Amino acid sequence: MMAAALGAALAFGAPAAIAGTAPVNPNGSAPASAPAAAPKAAAPASQSATWAAGTRAYLVISAPGDSTAIRSAVTANGGTVFSSFDAIGVIVAHSTSATFASTMRGVSGVQQVGATRTSDVPADAYNPALPANPAQSSTAAGEPVRADMSQIKADQAWAVTTGSPSVKVGILDTGVDDQHQDLAPNFNAADSVSCAYGKPDTRTGAWRDVDTHGTHVAGTVAAAKNGKGVVGVAPGVKISAVRVAEPGNSFFFAENTICGFVWAGDHGFKVTNNSYYTDPWQFNCPDNIDQAAIIEGVKRAQEYAESKGSLQIAAAGNEDYDLAHKTTDTASPNDSTPVTRTITNACMDIPTELPGVVTVAANGTGVTKASFSNFGQGVIDVAAPGQDVYSTLPGGKYGTKSGTSMATPHVVGVAALIASANPGITPAQIRDKLATQANDIACPADGRCTGTTANNSFFGEGQVDALKAVGATPPAGKYFENTADFAIGDNTTVESPITVSGVTGNAPATLKVGVNIVHTYIGDLKVDLVAPDGSVYTVHNRAGGSTDNINQVFTVNASSEVANGTWKLRVNDNAGGDTGRIDSWNLTF
């Protein structure tokens, strides 16, 4: 999450919503300790005749569907329709009228109207300049495995899968240098776009980087395994650039993010990387009429993308701030003059705190908390390396950056590997696998860290593990698995079936039963393996007390049972107050 134009959240630099970074030198190296310089302002594009000083942008929100009448009302009340996303009921309107928003709120069918910025829409919005296409450097052969890749076992996961080219990953960021020697082999230009200003711009190169941040993120996700430079977590998947940052300041306004999420859903992105927060408000509060509209608009766009099969993964931010105990915001609005305001937990850092979005914290060295990483019990989902991450930079270069921005693409890469190894997997199932297969990290000696070793405010479910996430190589013997979710309600019994075929004779005396149950109090649970003839073998009987989750391989002597037929995992919840699900289970004969 870019918390400032290279780190409002990181406190490494200027004002814009990038969730990372230490800067890079022109030769591609980067001292992690130096503050990032603010991007230089781009030269203004020639002004369109339709642009006027004082133009502001608004979200006009209504029921999804035909917006003809509301678009007409926008025009009739002193505005213009800049773009429209009818599938989610969001119009991006521009107006110079100070009364535009209040007037539109009185229009029949309009549910919310909110200004998306406290500064004028730049003239470039009406005649966008194409980003530079930098000259490319080359690098000598050599592609050493980096420490961050080894730490999450990506290098071991590559023996199972490097990722499928049918899996599309969207890099929603400052753009991507598609000509970079390490990115070009995996770059998908057909699904790349600029969403700066909130309208898709499909011109060739509109997606290119207006900073360095997006190119760095893209390399961590999917730099090619081509014998030079670096290797991404998922070097076999395809990446597309969705530039949501505006040139000159790297602001990510709400209309840009909305455009990006809708594009992701419509273009089949299995996962998106979101290393930023939505400008100009570090936290959007629902009791503010403008910010409430921003929350609603971005939330609808994220839900639309997920409904189309796309999982959003976002950075937690870099202010070393407890997102579960919000008190003040001193960074907003960052497109004009920030003021200090009192806030509560109702105020949201978006997109990272939206329902369904995976929120990523940064590890420092090893499994420590990176000093800058935001945290929060119930907010952080998983963690990944985010300190001194070496990756691609525009112009064929390489360099080091730090931030939750750099942690997030590690998680996105693991999610892409999961999707590659499990065709047809849903966003919810990818979310679950990221969480259940992460490696627990206990709280350090820091009183701000709360929760359990299994799930705490610093690391969530723990550090992602690429090897576990792709399942490694199944053990020897015939292997059968059911990955469908089966909800476990209070005081109920649920069964998940596996049909076994092609196995000669009886089951072995060492039948392996792999069980992955997500539940917040496993002492409530009795878990049985039910053979095809109805014989019951108990593998867990209300042990573990208040411990979370069962993720274990049990050995069962099932030598008296015919192997072929339908086996069931039966889970009985014997108390109230805690629920969960059978996430997956397997049998190895």
Coordinates of C-alpha atoms in Angstrom, one line a residue:
M1 CA 0.0 0.0 0.0
M2 CA 1.9 3.1 -1.1
A3 CA 1.4 5.3 1.8
A4 CA 2.8 8.4 0.4
A5 CA 3.9 9.2 -3.1
L6 CA 6.5 6.8 -2.2
G7 CA 5.4 6.6 1.2
A8 CA 3.0 8.7 3.1
A9 CA 2.6 5.5 5.0
L10 CA 6.2 4.7 5.1
A11 CA 7.3 8.2 6.1
F12 CA 10.0 7.7 3.6
G13 CA 8.9 10.5 1.3
A14 CA 6.4 12.7 -0.4
P15 CA 2.6 12.7 -0.3
A16 CA 0.9 10.0 -2.4
A17 CA -0.6 6.7 -1.5
I18 CA 2.3 4.3 -2.4
A19 CA 2.9 1.7 0.3
G20 CA 6.6 1.5 0.1
T21 CA 9.7 2.4 -0.6
A22 CA 13.3 3.1 -0.1
P23 CA 14.6 4.9 -3.2
V24 CA 16.8 3.7 -6.0
N25 CA 19.8 5.2 -7.6
P26 CA 19.9 5.7 -11.4
N27 CA 22.2 2.7 -11.7
G28 CA 19.6 0.5 -10.0
S29 CA 21.1 0.1 -6.5
A30 CA 19.3 1.6 -3.5
P31 CA 20.2 2.5 0.0
A32 CA 17.3 1.3 2.1
S33 CA 17.8 4.0 4.7
A34 CA 17.5 7.0 2.5
P35 CA 14.2 8.8 2.1
A36 CA 12.5 8.6 -1.3
A37 CA 12.4 11.8 -3.2
A38 CA 9.0 13.1 -4.4
P39 CA 8.4 12.5 -8.1
K40 CA 8.9 15.5 -10.3
A41 CA 5.8 17.1 -11.7
A42 CA 5.1 16.1 -15.2
A43 CA 4.9 18.8 -17.8
P44 CA 1.2 19.7 -18.3
A45 CA -0.4 18.3 -21.4
S46 CA -2.2 20.6 -23.8
Q47 CA -5.5 21.6 -22.3
S48 CA -8.6 20.3 -23.9
A49 CA -11.3 22.8 -24.7
T50 CA -13.6 21.0 -22.3
W51 CA -11.3 21.5 -19.3
A52 CA -11.7 24.4 -17.0
A53 CA -9.9 25.6 -13.9
G54 CA -11.8 24.5 -10.8
T55 CA -13.0 21.2 -12.2
R56 CA -13.6 18.6 -9.5
A57 CA -14.4 14.9 -9.7
Y58 CA -17.4 13.2 -8.0
L59 CA -18.8 9.7 -7.7
V60 CA -22.5 9.6 -8.4
I61 CA -23.8 6.3 -7.1
S62 CA -27.1 4.6 -7.9
A63 CA -28.6 1.2 -8.4
P64 CA -26.6 -0.9 -10.9
G65 CA -28.0 -1.0 -14.4
D66 CA -29.1 1.6 -16.9
S67 CA -27.9 5.0 -15.8
T68 CA -29.3 7.0 -18.7
A69 CA -31.6 9.1 -16.5
I70 CA -28.9 9.9 -14.0
R71 CA -26.3 10.7 -16.7
S72 CA -28.8 13.2 -18.1
A73 CA -29.3 14.7 -14.6
V74 CA -25.5 15.1 -14.3
T75 CA -25.5 17.2 -17.5
A76 CA -28.6 19.1 -16.5
N77 CA -27.1 20.1 -13.2
G78 CA -23.8 21.6 -14.4
G79 CA -21.7 18.5 -14.7
T80 CA -20.2 16.2 -17.4
V81 CA -20.0 12.4 -17.4
F82 CA -16.3 11.5 -17.5
S83 CA -16.9 7.8 -17.3
S84 CA -19.6 5.4 -16.2
F85 CA -19.6 1.9 -14.7
D86 CA -23.2 0.8 -15.0
A87 CA -22.6 -2.7 -13.7
I88 CA -21.9 -1.3 -10.3
G89 CA -24.0 1.8 -10.5
V90 CA -21.1 4.3 -10.4
I91 CA -20.7 7.4 -12.5
V92 CA -17.5 9.6 -12.5
A93 CA -18.7 13.1 -13.0
H94 CA -16.8 16.4 -13.4
S95 CA -18.1 19.8 -12.5
T96 CA -16.9 23.3 -11.7
S97 CA -20.1 24.1 -9.8
A98 CA -19.8 24.3 -6.0
T99 CA -23.4 23.1 -5.6
F100 CA -23.2 20.2 -8.0
A101 CA -22.9 17.5 -5.3
S102 CA -25.7 18.8 -3.1
T103 CA -28.0 19.3 -6.1
M104 CA -27.3 15.7 -7.4
R105 CA -28.1 14.3 -4.0
G106 CA -31.7 15.4 -4.5
V107 CA -32.1 13.6 -7.9
S108 CA -34.4 10.6 -7.9
G109 CA -32.5 7.4 -8.0
V110 CA -29.2 8.9 -6.7
Q111 CA -28.1 7.1 -3.6
Q112 CA -24.8 8.9 -2.8
V113 CA -22.6 11.7 -4.2
G114 CA -19.1 12.4 -3.1
A115 CA -16.1 14.4 -4.1
T116 CA -13.1 12.2 -4.7
R117 CA -10.4 14.8 -4.2
T118 CA -9.8 18.2 -2.6
S119 CA -7.8 19.4 -5.6
D120 CA -8.8 20.2 -9.2
V121 CA -8.8 17.5 -11.9
P122 CA -5.7 18.2 -14.0
A123 CA -6.0 19.2 -17.6
D124 CA -4.0 16.0 -18.4
A125 CA -7.2 14.0 -17.7
Y126 CA -8.7 15.3 -20.9
N127 CA -5.7 14.8 -23.1
P128 CA -3.4 12.3 -21.2
A129 CA 0.3 12.3 -22.1
L130 CA 1.7 8.9 -22.7
P131 CA 4.3 7.9 -20.1
A132 CA 7.9 7.7 -21.3
N133 CA 9.2 4.5 -22.8
P134 CA 12.7 4.3 -21.3
A135 CA 15.8 3.1 -23.1
Q136 CA 16.6 -0.4 -21.9
S137 CA 19.8 -1.5 -20.3
S138 CA 21.0 -5.1 -20.5
T139 CA 22.4 -7.2 -17.7
A140 CA 25.0 -10.0 -17.6
A141 CA 23.8 -13.6 -17.2
G142 CA 23.3 -14.7 -13.7
E143 CA 20.1 -15.2 -11.7
P144 CA 20.9 -16.0 -8.0
V145 CA 18.0 -17.0 -5.8
R146 CA 17.3 -14.1 -3.4
A147 CA 16.8 -14.5 0.3
D148 CA 13.2 -13.3 0.2
M149 CA 12.4 -16.1 -2.3
S150 CA 14.1 -18.7 -0.1
Q151 CA 12.4 -17.4 3.0
I152 CA 8.9 -18.1 1.6
K153 CA 10.2 -21.3 -0.2
A154 CA 9.3 -20.0 -3.6
D155 CA 12.5 -21.6 -5.0
Q156 CA 11.3 -25.0 -3.8
A157 CA 7.8 -24.4 -5.1
W158 CA 9.1 -23.9 -8.6
A159 CA 9.9 -27.6 -8.6
V160 CA 6.1 -28.2 -8.4
T161 CA 5.0 -25.3 -10.6
T162 CA 6.4 -22.0 -11.8
G163 CA 2.9 -20.9 -12.5
S164 CA 0.6 -21.3 -15.5
P165 CA 0.5 -18.8 -18.4
S166 CA -3.3 -19.1 -18.2
V167 CA -3.3 -17.3 -14.8
K168 CA -3.5 -13.5 -15.2
V169 CA -2.3 -11.2 -12.5
G170 CA -3.1 -7.5 -12.5
I171 CA -0.5 -5.0 -11.2
L172 CA -2.7 -2.0 -10.1
D173 CA 0.0 0.5 -9.5
T174 CA 2.1 3.3 -11.1
G175 CA 2.4 1.3 -14.3
V176 CA 4.9 -1.3 -15.5
D177 CA 7.8 -1.1 -17.9
D178 CA 6.7 -3.8 -20.3
Q179 CA 9.9 -3.6 -22.2
H180 CA 12.1 -4.7 -19.3
Q181 CA 14.2 -7.7 -20.1
D182 CA 12.8 -9.6 -17.1
L183 CA 9.2 -8.6 -17.5
A184 CA 8.6 -8.7 -21.3
P185 CA 8.4 -12.5 -21.5
N186 CA 5.5 -12.6 -19.1
F187 CA 3.8 -9.3 -20.0
N188 CA 0.2 -9.3 -21.3
A189 CA -0.3 -6.1 -23.3
A190 CA -3.8 -7.1 -24.5
D191 CA -5.2 -6.8 -21.0
S192 CA -3.1 -3.8 -19.9
V193 CA -4.5 -0.3 -19.5
S194 CA -4.3 3.1 -17.8
C195 CA -7.1 3.9 -15.4
A196 CA -5.6 7.2 -14.4
Y197 CA -8.4 9.8 -13.9
G198 CA -11.0 7.0 -13.8
K199 CA -11.4 6.1 -17.5
P200 CA -9.8 3.2 -19.3
D201 CA -7.1 4.3 -21.7
T202 CA -6.1 1.4 -23.9
R203 CA -3.5 3.2 -26.1
T204 CA -0.3 1.3 -26.4
G205 CA 2.0 2.3 -23.6
A206 CA -0.6 4.1 -21.5
W207 CA 0.1 1.5 -18.9
R208 CA 3.8 2.3 -18.6
D209 CA 5.4 3.4 -15.3
V210 CA 5.1 7.0 -14.2
D211 CA 7.4 6.3 -11.3
T212 CA 9.4 3.1 -10.5
H213 CA 7.1 1.5 -7.9
G214 CA 4.9 -0.6 -10.2
T215 CA 7.8 -2.1 -12.2
H216 CA 9.4 -3.1 -8.9
V217 CA 6.2 -4.8 -7.7
A218 CA 5.7 -6.6 -11.0
G219 CA 9.2 -8.1 -10.8
T220 CA 8.6 -9.6 -7.4
V221 CA 5.4 -11.2 -8.7
A222 CA 6.5 -12.6 -12.0
A223 CA 10.0 -11.7 -13.3
A224 CA 10.9 -14.4 -15.8
K225 CA 13.1 -17.4 -15.0
N226 CA 15.4 -16.5 -17.9
G227 CA 18.9 -16.8 -16.5
K228 CA 19.4 -13.1 -15.7
G229 CA 18.4 -10.5 -13.2
V230 CA 15.8 -11.8 -10.7
V231 CA 13.1 -14.4 -10.6
G232 CA 9.6 -13.6 -9.4
V233 CA 7.5 -15.8 -7.0
A234 CA 5.4 -17.0 -10.0
P235 CA 7.7 -16.7 -13.0
G236 CA 5.3 -18.6 -15.3
V237 CA 2.2 -16.5 -15.0
K238 CA 1.1 -13.5 -17.1
I239 CA 1.1 -10.0 -15.7
S240 CA -0.9 -7.0 -16.9
A241 CA -0.3 -3.4 -15.9
V242 CA -3.3 -1.4 -14.8
R243 CA -1.9 2.1 -14.1
V244 CA -4.1 3.7 -11.4
A245 CA -1.5 6.3 -10.5
E246 CA -1.7 9.8 -12.0
P247 CA 1.5 11.3 -13.4
G248 CA 3.6 13.8 -11.5
N249 CA 2.3 12.9 -8.1
S250 CA 1.4 9.2 -8.1
F251 CA -2.0 9.8 -6.6
F252 CA -4.5 6.9 -6.6
F253 CA -7.9 8.5 -6.4
A254 CA -11.1 6.5 -5.9
E255 CA -12.2 6.7 -9.5
N256 CA -8.9 5.3 -10.7
T257 CA -9.2 2.4 -8.3
I258 CA -12.8 1.7 -9.3
C259 CA -11.8 1.7 -12.9
G260 CA -9.0 -0.7 -12.1
F261 CA -11.1 -3.2 -10.2
V262 CA -13.8 -3.3 -12.8
W263 CA -11.2 -3.8 -15.5
A264 CA -9.7 -6.7 -13.4
G265 CA -13.1 -8.4 -13.2
D266 CA -13.9 -7.9 -16.9
H267 CA -10.5 -9.1 -18.0
G268 CA -10.2 -12.3 -16.1
F269 CA -7.4 -11.4 -13.6
K270 CA -7.2 -14.2 -11.1
V271 CA -5.5 -11.9 -8.5
T272 CA -4.5 -8.2 -8.3
N273 CA -1.7 -6.5 -6.5
N274 CA -2.7 -3.3 -4.7
S275 CA 0.3 -1.6 -3.0
Y276 CA -1.4 1.7 -2.3
Y277 CA -4.2 3.4 -0.4
T278 CA -6.9 5.4 -2.1
D279 CA -6.0 9.1 -2.1
P280 CA -6.6 11.7 -0.8
W281 CA -7.8 10.2 2.5
Q282 CA -5.5 7.8 4.3
F283 CA -8.7 6.8 6.2
N284 CA -12.2 7.2 4.7
C285 CA -14.9 7.8 7.4
P286 CA -18.5 6.8 6.8
D287 CA -19.8 9.9 8.7
N288 CA -18.3 12.2 6.0
I289 CA -20.6 12.4 3.1
D290 CA -17.8 12.5 0.5
Q291 CA -15.8 9.7 2.1
A292 CA -18.9 7.5 2.5
A293 CA -19.4 7.7 -1.3
I294 CA -15.7 6.7 -1.8
I295 CA -16.1 3.7 0.5
E296 CA -19.2 2.6 -1.3
G297 CA -17.8 3.1 -4.8
V298 CA -14.6 1.3 -4.2
K299 CA -16.3 -1.5 -2.2
R300 CA -18.8 -2.1 -5.1
A301 CA -15.9 -2.3 -7.6
Q302 CA -14.0 -4.8 -5.4
E303 CA -17.1 -6.9 -5.0
Y304 CA -17.6 -6.9 -8.7
A305 CA -14.1 -8.0 -9.4
E306 CA -14.4 -10.8 -6.9
S307 CA -17.7 -11.9 -8.3
K308 CA -15.9 -12.3 -11.6
G309 CA -13.3 -14.5 -10.0
S310 CA -10.6 -12.0 -9.0
L311 CA -9.0 -11.9 -5.6
Q312 CA -7.6 -8.5 -4.4
I313 CA -4.5 -8.5 -2.2
A314 CA -3.4 -5.2 -0.7
A315 CA -0.6 -3.7 1.4
A316 CA -1.3 -2.7 5.1
G317 CA 0.7 0.5 4.9
N318 CA 3.9 1.8 6.4
E319 CA 3.2 4.1 9.4
D320 CA 3.8 1.5 12.1
Y321 CA 0.1 2.2 13.0
D322 CA -2.4 0.0 14.8
L323 CA -5.2 -0.3 12.3
A324 CA -7.4 -2.0 14.9
H325 CA -7.2 1.0 17.3
K326 CA -7.5 4.1 15.1
T327 CA -7.4 7.4 16.9
T328 CA -6.0 10.1 14.6
D329 CA -5.2 10.8 11.0
T330 CA -2.5 13.4 10.3
A331 CA -1.9 12.7 6.6
S332 CA -5.2 13.6 5.0
P333 CA -6.1 15.1 2.6
N334 CA -2.8 14.6 0.9
D335 CA -3.7 16.4 -2.3
S336 CA -4.1 19.7 -0.6
T337 CA -3.4 20.6 3.1
P338 CA -3.4 17.7 5.6
V339 CA -5.1 18.4 8.9
T340 CA -5.1 16.4 12.1
R341 CA -8.4 14.8 12.8
T342 CA -9.8 12.4 15.3
I343 CA -11.0 9.1 13.8
T344 CA -12.4 5.7 14.9
N345 CA -12.2 2.2 13.7
A346 CA -15.3 2.9 11.5
C347 CA -12.9 4.8 9.3
M348 CA -11.3 2.6 6.7
D349 CA -8.0 2.4 4.9
I350 CA -9.1 1.3 1.4
P351 CA -8.8 -0.9 -0.4
T352 CA -6.9 -2.9 2.2
E353 CA -9.6 -2.9 4.9
L354 CA -12.5 -3.7 2.5
P355 CA -14.2 -7.1 3.1
G356 CA -12.7 -9.8 1.0
V357 CA -9.3 -8.1 0.4
V358 CA -6.2 -9.9 1.8
T359 CA -4.3 -7.5 4.0
V360 CA -0.5 -7.9 4.0
A361 CA 2.0 -6.9 6.7
A362 CA 5.8 -6.7 6.1
N363 CA 8.4 -8.9 7.7
G364 CA 11.9 -7.4 8.2
T365 CA 14.8 -9.7 8.5
G366 CA 13.7 -13.3 8.9
V367 CA 10.3 -13.4 10.7
T368 CA 10.6 -10.1 12.5
K369 CA 8.1 -7.3 12.0
A370 CA 9.4 -4.6 9.7
S371 CA 9.7 -1.4 11.7
F372 CA 7.4 0.5 9.4
S373 CA 4.7 -2.1 8.9
N374 CA 1.2 -1.3 10.0
F375 CA -0.5 -3.9 12.2
G376 CA -3.8 -4.7 13.9
Q377 CA -5.6 -7.7 15.4
G378 CA -8.3 -8.9 13.0
V379 CA -6.9 -6.7 10.2
I380 CA -3.7 -8.3 9.1
D381 CA -4.2 -11.5 7.2
V382 CA -0.7 -12.7 6.4
A383 CA 2.9 -11.4 6.2
A384 CA 5.7 -11.6 3.7
P385 CA 9.2 -10.2 3.3
G386 CA 9.2 -6.4 2.7
Q387 CA 12.6 -5.1 3.8
D388 CA 15.3 -4.4 1.2
V389 CA 13.6 -6.4 -1.6
Y390 CA 15.6 -6.5 -4.8
S391 CA 13.6 -6.4 -8.0
T392 CA 13.1 -4.8 -11.4
L393 CA 13.1 -1.1 -12.3
P394 CA 12.3 0.8 -15.5
G395 CA 14.8 0.8 -18.2
G396 CA 16.0 -2.8 -17.7
K397 CA 17.5 -1.8 -14.3
Y398 CA 17.2 -3.4 -10.8
G399 CA 17.2 -2.0 -7.3
T400 CA 16.1 -2.3 -3.7
K401 CA 12.9 -1.0 -2.1
S402 CA 11.2 -1.5 1.3
G403 CA 7.6 -1.3 2.4
T404 CA 4.4 -3.3 2.7
S405 CA 4.3 -2.5 -1.0
M406 CA 7.2 -5.0 -1.4
A407 CA 5.6 -7.6 0.9
T408 CA 2.3 -7.7 -1.0
P409 CA 3.6 -9.0 -4.4
H410 CA 5.2 -11.9 -2.6
V411 CA 1.7 -12.9 -1.4
V412 CA 0.2 -12.2 -4.9
G413 CA 2.8 -14.5 -6.4
V414 CA 2.0 -17.3 -4.0
A415 CA -1.7 -16.7 -4.8
A416 CA -0.9 -17.0 -8.5
L417 CA 0.9 -20.3 -7.8
I418 CA -2.1 -21.6 -5.9
A419 CA -4.4 -20.7 -8.8
S420 CA -2.0 -22.4 -11.2
A421 CA -1.9 -25.6 -9.2
N422 CA -5.7 -25.5 -8.6
P423 CA -7.6 -24.6 -11.8
G424 CA -11.0 -23.3 -11.1
I425 CA -10.2 -22.3 -7.6
T426 CA -12.3 -19.4 -6.2
P427 CA -11.1 -16.2 -4.6
A428 CA -12.4 -17.4 -1.3
Q429 CA -10.5 -20.6 -1.6
I430 CA -7.3 -18.9 -2.5
R431 CA -7.8 -16.6 0.6
D432 CA -8.2 -19.7 2.8
K433 CA -5.2 -21.4 1.4
L434 CA -3.0 -18.4 1.9
A435 CA -4.1 -18.3 5.6
T436 CA -4.1 -21.9 6.5
Q437 CA -0.8 -22.7 4.9
A438 CA 1.1 -19.7 6.2
N439 CA 3.7 -20.4 8.8
D440 CA 2.8 -19.2 12.3
I441 CA 5.0 -16.4 13.8
A442 CA 4.7 -15.8 17.6
C443 CA 4.5 -12.3 18.9
P444 CA 7.9 -10.8 19.7
A445 CA 8.6 -9.0 23.0
D446 CA 6.5 -6.1 22.0
G447 CA 3.4 -5.2 24.0
R448 CA 1.6 -3.9 20.9
C449 CA 1.4 -7.5 19.5
T450 CA -1.8 -9.2 20.6
G451 CA -3.4 -12.5 19.8
T452 CA -2.0 -16.0 19.5
T453 CA 0.9 -17.6 17.8
A454 CA -1.6 -18.9 15.2
N455 CA -3.1 -15.4 14.5
N456 CA -1.9 -12.1 15.9
S457 CA -1.9 -8.4 15.2
F458 CA 1.6 -8.3 13.8
F459 CA 1.6 -11.2 11.3
G460 CA -2.0 -12.4 11.0
E461 CA -2.0 -16.1 10.1
G462 CA 1.8 -15.9 9.6
Q463 CA 4.3 -15.7 6.8
V464 CA 3.2 -17.2 3.5
D465 CA 4.7 -20.4 2.3
A466 CA 4.8 -21.0 -1.4
L467 CA 5.8 -24.7 -1.1
K468 CA 2.9 -25.5 1.2
A469 CA 0.5 -23.4 -0.8
V470 CA 1.1 -25.4 -4.0
G471 CA 0.8 -28.7 -2.0
A472 CA 4.4 -29.8 -2.8
T473 CA 4.6 -33.2 -4.5
P474 CA 1.8 -35.6 -3.3
P475 CA 3.2 -38.5 -1.2
A476 CA 3.8 -41.8 -2.9
G477 CA 0.7 -43.9 -3.4
K478 CA -2.7 -43.2 -4.9
Y479 CA -3.8 -39.7 -3.8
F480 CA -7.4 -38.4 -3.6
E481 CA -8.5 -34.9 -2.4
N482 CA -11.7 -32.9 -1.8
T483 CA -11.0 -29.1 -1.6
A484 CA -14.6 -28.0 -1.4
D485 CA -15.6 -26.0 1.7
F486 CA -18.2 -27.6 4.0
A487 CA -19.5 -25.2 6.7
I488 CA -19.4 -26.5 10.3
G489 CA -22.2 -24.9 12.3
D490 CA -22.7 -25.0 16.1
N491 CA -23.9 -28.4 17.3
T492 CA -24.2 -29.8 13.8
T493 CA -22.6 -32.7 11.8
V494 CA -21.2 -32.3 8.3
E495 CA -19.6 -34.8 5.9
S496 CA -17.2 -34.2 3.0
P497 CA -17.0 -37.2 0.5
I498 CA -14.1 -38.6 -1.5
T499 CA -14.8 -41.2 -4.1
V500 CA -11.8 -43.6 -4.5
S501 CA -11.4 -45.7 -7.6
G502 CA -8.6 -47.7 -9.3
V503 CA -7.1 -49.0 -6.1
T504 CA -6.7 -52.8 -6.0
G505 CA -7.8 -54.6 -2.8
N506 CA -8.1 -53.2 0.6
A507 CA -6.9 -49.9 2.1
P508 CA -3.4 -50.1 3.8
A509 CA -2.7 -50.3 7.5
T510 CA -1.1 -46.9 7.1
L511 CA -3.8 -45.0 5.3
K512 CA -2.9 -41.3 5.4
V513 CA -5.7 -39.0 6.1
G514 CA -4.8 -35.3 5.6
V515 CA -7.2 -33.0 7.4
N516 CA -7.4 -29.2 7.0
I517 CA -10.2 -27.8 9.2
V518 CA -10.6 -24.1 9.9
H519 CA -12.3 -23.7 13.3
T520 CA -11.8 -21.3 16.3
Y521 CA -12.2 -23.9 19.0
I522 CA -11.2 -27.4 18.1
G523 CA -12.1 -28.8 21.5
D524 CA -15.6 -28.6 20.2
L525 CA -14.9 -31.1 17.4
K526 CA -15.1 -34.8 16.9
V527 CA -13.6 -35.9 13.5
D528 CA -14.2 -39.3 12.0
L529 CA -13.1 -41.1 8.9
V530 CA -16.1 -43.1 7.6
A531 CA -15.3 -46.0 5.3
P532 CA -17.4 -47.0 2.3
D533 CA -19.1 -49.7 4.4
G534 CA -20.0 -47.3 7.2
S535 CA -17.2 -48.3 9.5
V536 CA -16.0 -45.3 11.6
Y537 CA -12.4 -44.4 12.5
T538 CA -12.0 -41.5 15.0
V539 CA -9.0 -39.3 14.3
H540 CA -9.8 -36.4 16.6
N541 CA -12.0 -36.4 19.7
R542 CA -12.5 -33.0 21.2
A543 CA -8.9 -32.5 22.1
G544 CA -7.0 -29.1 21.8
G545 CA -9.3 -26.9 23.9
S546 CA -9.4 -23.4 22.5
T547 CA -6.7 -24.0 19.9
D548 CA -7.5 -22.8 16.4
N549 CA -7.7 -25.2 13.3
I550 CA -6.7 -28.8 12.6
N551 CA -4.1 -29.1 9.9
Q552 CA -2.6 -32.6 10.3
V553 CA -2.0 -35.9 8.6
F554 CA -3.4 -38.8 10.6
T555 CA -2.5 -42.5 10.1
V556 CA -5.4 -45.0 10.1
N557 CA -5.3 -48.8 10.1
A558 CA -8.0 -49.4 7.5
S559 CA -6.7 -52.7 6.2
S560 CA -10.0 -54.4 6.7
E561 CA -11.8 -52.0 4.4
V562 CA -12.1 -52.3 0.6
A563 CA -10.3 -49.3 -0.9
N564 CA -12.7 -48.4 -3.7
G565 CA -15.9 -46.5 -2.8
T566 CA -17.0 -43.3 -1.2
W567 CA -15.1 -42.3 2.0
K568 CA -16.3 -39.4 4.1
L569 CA -14.8 -37.1 6.6
R570 CA -17.4 -36.5 9.3
V571 CA -17.1 -33.6 11.6
N572 CA -19.4 -33.1 14.6
D573 CA -19.5 -29.8 16.5
N574 CA -20.5 -30.4 20.1
A575 CA -20.9 -26.9 21.5
G576 CA -22.1 -23.4 20.7
G577 CA -20.1 -20.2 20.1
D578 CA -17.5 -21.3 17.6
T579 CA -18.0 -22.3 14.0
G580 CA -15.8 -23.1 11.0
R581 CA -15.5 -25.3 7.9
I582 CA -13.8 -28.3 6.4
D583 CA -11.4 -26.5 4.1
S584 CA -10.0 -29.6 2.4
W585 CA -9.0 -33.2 3.2
N586 CA -7.2 -36.0 1.4
L587 CA -6.5 -39.7 1.4
T588 CA -3.2 -41.4 0.4
F589 CA -3.3 -45.2 -0.2

